[in-house]
Structure formats: C-alpha cells, structure tokens
CSV table of C-alpha atoms in Angstrom, one decimal:
chain,number,residue,atom,x,y,z
A,1,UNK,CA,-1.5,36.5,29.2
A,2,UNK,CA,-4.2,38.7,27.7
A,3,UNK,CA,-1.6,40.7,25.7
A,4,UNK,CA,-0.4,37.7,23.7
A,5,UNK,CA,-1.5,37.9,20.1
A,6,UNK,CA,-1.6,35.0,17.7
A,7,UNK,CA,-1.3,35.4,13.9
A,8,UNK,CA,-2.2,32.6,11.6
A,9,UNK,CA,-1.3,32.8,7.9
A,10,UNK,CA,-3.2,29.8,6.6
A,11,UNK,CA,-6.0,28.7,9.0
A,12,UNK,CA,-9.4,28.7,7.4
A,13,UNK,CA,-11.5,27.0,10.0
A,14,UNK,CA,-14.7,28.9,10.7
A,15,UNK,CA,-14.3,28.0,14.4
A,16,UNK,CA,-11.4,30.4,14.6
A,17,UNK,CA,-13.8,33.3,14.0
A,18,UNK,CA,-15.3,32.9,17.4
A,19,UNK,CA,-14.0,35.9,19.3
A,20,UNK,CA,-15.1,34.5,22.6
A,21,UNK,CA,-12.9,31.5,22.2
A,22,UNK,CA,-10.0,33.2,20.3
A,23,UNK,CA,-10.1,36.9,21.3
A,24,UNK,CA,-6.4,37.6,20.3
A,25,UNK,CA,-6.2,35.5,17.2
A,26,UNK,CA,-5.8,37.2,13.8
A,27,UNK,CA,-5.4,35.6,10.4
A,28,UNK,CA,-4.4,36.5,7.0
A,29,UNK,CA,-6.5,33.7,5.4
A,30,UNK,CA,-10.2,34.2,5.5
A,31,UNK,CA,-12.7,31.7,7.0
A,32,UNK,CA,-13.7,28.9,4.7
A,33,UNK,CA,-17.3,30.2,4.9
A,34,UNK,CA,-16.4,33.5,3.2
A,35,UNK,CA,-17.0,32.0,-0.3
A,36,UNK,CA,-20.4,30.5,0.5
A,37,UNK,CA,-22.3,33.5,-0.8
A,38,UNK,CA,-20.5,33.1,-4.1
A,39,UNK,CA,-21.2,29.4,-4.1
A,40,UNK,CA,-24.9,30.2,-3.7
A,41,UNK,CA,-24.8,32.7,-6.6
A,42,UNK,CA,-23.2,30.0,-8.8
A,43,UNK,CA,-25.9,27.5,-7.9
A,44,UNK,CA,-28.6,30.1,-8.7
A,45,UNK,CA,-26.9,31.0,-12.0
A,46,UNK,CA,-26.8,27.4,-13.1
A,47,UNK,CA,-30.3,26.7,-11.9
A,48,UNK,CA,-29.2,24.1,-9.3
A,49,UNK,CA,-32.2,23.9,-7.0
A,50,UNK,CA,-31.4,20.5,-5.5
A,51,UNK,CA,-27.8,19.7,-4.3
A,52,UNK,CA,-26.2,17.0,-2.2
A,53,UNK,CA,-23.3,17.4,0.1
A,54,UNK,CA,-20.4,15.0,0.6
A,55,UNK,CA,-18.0,15.9,3.3
A,56,UNK,CA,-15.0,14.6,5.1
A,57,UNK,CA,-15.8,14.6,8.9
A,58,UNK,CA,-13.3,17.3,9.8
A,59,UNK,CA,-14.2,20.4,11.8
A,60,UNK,CA,-13.4,22.9,9.1
A,61,UNK,CA,-15.7,21.1,6.6
A,62,UNK,CA,-18.5,20.6,9.2
A,63,UNK,CA,-18.6,24.3,10.0
A,64,UNK,CA,-18.5,25.3,6.4
A,65,UNK,CA,-21.3,23.0,5.5
A,66,UNK,CA,-23.5,24.2,8.3
A,67,UNK,CA,-23.1,27.8,7.0
A,68,UNK,CA,-23.7,26.6,3.4
A,69,UNK,CA,-26.9,24.7,4.5
A,70,UNK,CA,-28.3,27.9,6.1
A,71,UNK,CA,-27.6,29.9,3.0
A,72,UNK,CA,-29.1,27.2,0.7
A,73,UNK,CA,-32.3,27.2,2.8
A,74,UNK,CA,-32.5,31.0,2.6
A,75,UNK,CA,-32.0,30.8,-1.2
A,76,UNK,CA,-34.6,28.0,-1.6
A,77,UNK,CA,-32.0,25.4,-2.6
A,78,UNK,CA,-32.9,22.0,-1.3
A,79,UNK,CA,-30.2,19.8,0.3
A,80,UNK,CA,-31.3,16.3,-0.9
A,81,UNK,CA,-28.8,14.5,1.3
A,82,UNK,CA,-25.7,15.2,3.4
A,83,UNK,CA,-23.2,12.4,3.5
A,84,UNK,CA,-20.1,12.3,5.6
A,85,UNK,CA,-17.1,10.0,6.0
A,86,UNK,CA,-14.0,9.7,8.1
A,87,UNK,CA,-11.5,8.2,5.7
A,88,UNK,CA,-13.4,5.8,3.4
A,89,UNK,CA,-16.0,7.5,1.2
A,90,UNK,CA,-17.4,4.2,-0.3
A,91,UNK,CA,-20.7,4.1,1.6
A,92,UNK,CA,-21.2,7.9,1.4
A,93,UNK,CA,-20.7,7.9,-2.4
A,94,UNK,CA,-23.0,4.9,-2.8
A,95,UNK,CA,-25.7,6.7,-0.8
A,96,UNK,CA,-25.4,9.7,-3.2
A,97,UNK,CA,-26.3,7.3,-6.0
A,98,UNK,CA,-29.2,5.9,-4.0
A,99,UNK,CA,-30.5,9.4,-3.5
A,100,UNK,CA,-30.2,10.2,-7.2
A,101,UNK,CA,-27.9,13.2,-6.4
A,102,UNK,CA,-27.0,15.1,-9.6
A,103,UNK,CA,-25.3,18.2,-8.2
A,104,UNK,CA,-22.8,17.2,-5.5
A,105,UNK,CA,-20.9,19.7,-3.3
A,106,UNK,CA,-17.7,18.0,-2.0
A,107,UNK,CA,-15.7,19.1,1.0
A,108,UNK,CA,-12.6,17.1,1.7
A,109,UNK,CA,-8.8,17.2,1.8
A,110,UNK,CA,-6.8,16.1,-1.3
A,111,UNK,CA,-5.9,12.6,0.1
A,112,UNK,CA,-9.6,11.9,0.6
A,113,UNK,CA,-10.4,13.5,-2.8
A,114,UNK,CA,-8.5,10.7,-4.5
A,115,UNK,CA,-10.6,8.1,-2.8
A,116,UNK,CA,-13.8,10.1,-3.6
A,117,UNK,CA,-12.9,10.4,-7.3
A,118,UNK,CA,-12.1,6.7,-7.5
A,119,UNK,CA,-15.4,5.8,-5.9
A,120,UNK,CA,-17.2,8.3,-8.0
A,121,UNK,CA,-15.8,6.5,-11.1
A,122,UNK,CA,-16.8,3.1,-9.7
A,123,UNK,CA,-20.3,4.2,-8.9
A,124,UNK,CA,-20.6,5.9,-12.4
A,125,UNK,CA,-21.4,9.3,-10.8
A,126,UNK,CA,-19.8,11.3,-13.7
A,127,UNK,CA,-20.7,12.6,-17.1
A,128,UNK,CA,-23.2,15.0,-18.5
A,129,UNK,CA,-25.9,14.2,-15.9
A,130,UNK,CA,-23.6,15.0,-12.9
A,131,UNK,CA,-21.9,18.2,-11.5
A,132,UNK,CA,-19.3,18.0,-8.8
A,133,UNK,CA,-18.6,21.2,-7.0
A,134,UNK,CA,-15.4,20.8,-5.0
A,135,UNK,CA,-14.6,22.9,-1.9
A,136,UNK,CA,-11.3,22.4,-0.2
A,137,UNK,CA,-7.6,22.5,-0.9
A,138,UNK,CA,-6.8,24.1,-4.2
A,139,UNK,CA,-4.6,21.1,-5.1
A,140,UNK,CA,-7.7,19.0,-5.5
A,141,UNK,CA,-8.2,20.5,-8.9
A,142,UNK,CA,-5.0,18.9,-10.0
A,143,UNK,CA,-6.5,15.6,-9.2
A,144,UNK,CA,-9.8,16.4,-10.9
A,145,UNK,CA,-8.2,17.3,-14.2
A,146,UNK,CA,-8.2,13.6,-15.0
A,147,UNK,CA,-12.0,13.6,-15.3
A,148,UNK,CA,-12.3,16.6,-17.7
A,149,UNK,CA,-13.7,15.4,-21.0
C-alpha cells in the first residue's frame, strides 16, 4: 500500500502538509498558510499593529490562524482577540465590538460569511474606522461587494 499516491487538486488544509501523516499525498493547490507572509507584509504596510481574528471553527482555518498568530508575534503585531464560531457568529462578532477591534481578519466559508456580514452590519462594525481582511473562499468577495462604499 506504500506505493499508492494521492493527488489533490483543491485541498488547502495545512494539515495535509504533514508528511508523517500523509507521506504519499501531493497537491496542486498550496496550503492555506502560504499567503500568511504576504498578509503580514500588508499589515505592516498599512500600519496595522493590533488585529483581531474571527474564524469559523473548521480545521483549515484553525491551522491557518495558528500559523498567522506565530507570524504576527514575530512581526510585533498584537492579536487583541481571537473569536471563533461553529455556525452562528452573533456572539463572536459582538465580542469583537466589546474588544474595540478595528482591524479584523476573518476566516470562514462563504455561507458563514453571509451571516458574519449581516452581524457586522447589525453591530455597526463597518465604515471608515474598521478594516475587514477576509481569508477564505474567493467567492466571499462577491458577497462583500455589497459593503463597498
């Protein structure tokens, strides 16, 4: 069975990079963590020294956030809060408001993104004082276009 190779064309979970667990797995899509150095550079470029993280409780996002947190710490970027949710982001978004989060990194699938955006609107976490930095499915940006002023 050691000669069976697996090829994934769209799996981005960082867990799949573990060669001990998946020694014969190869993929054409990079790990979700591959863009974290660029995300840090953007944060530095815009002077974001304090960020909050809002994530859907899915393995791919948890692993990506753990890597992002490490890189933020190395870059002297403070994580003011890390909020997670399973399906309903109401309490997590409310906690962002309580923590006075202004730059929020969001990691979630598009279905959850709709709920997050609705809650963001209800909690008034939008406008010139707020920056939302979405990480996830590219289709999320179609949903976000509604909030472009």
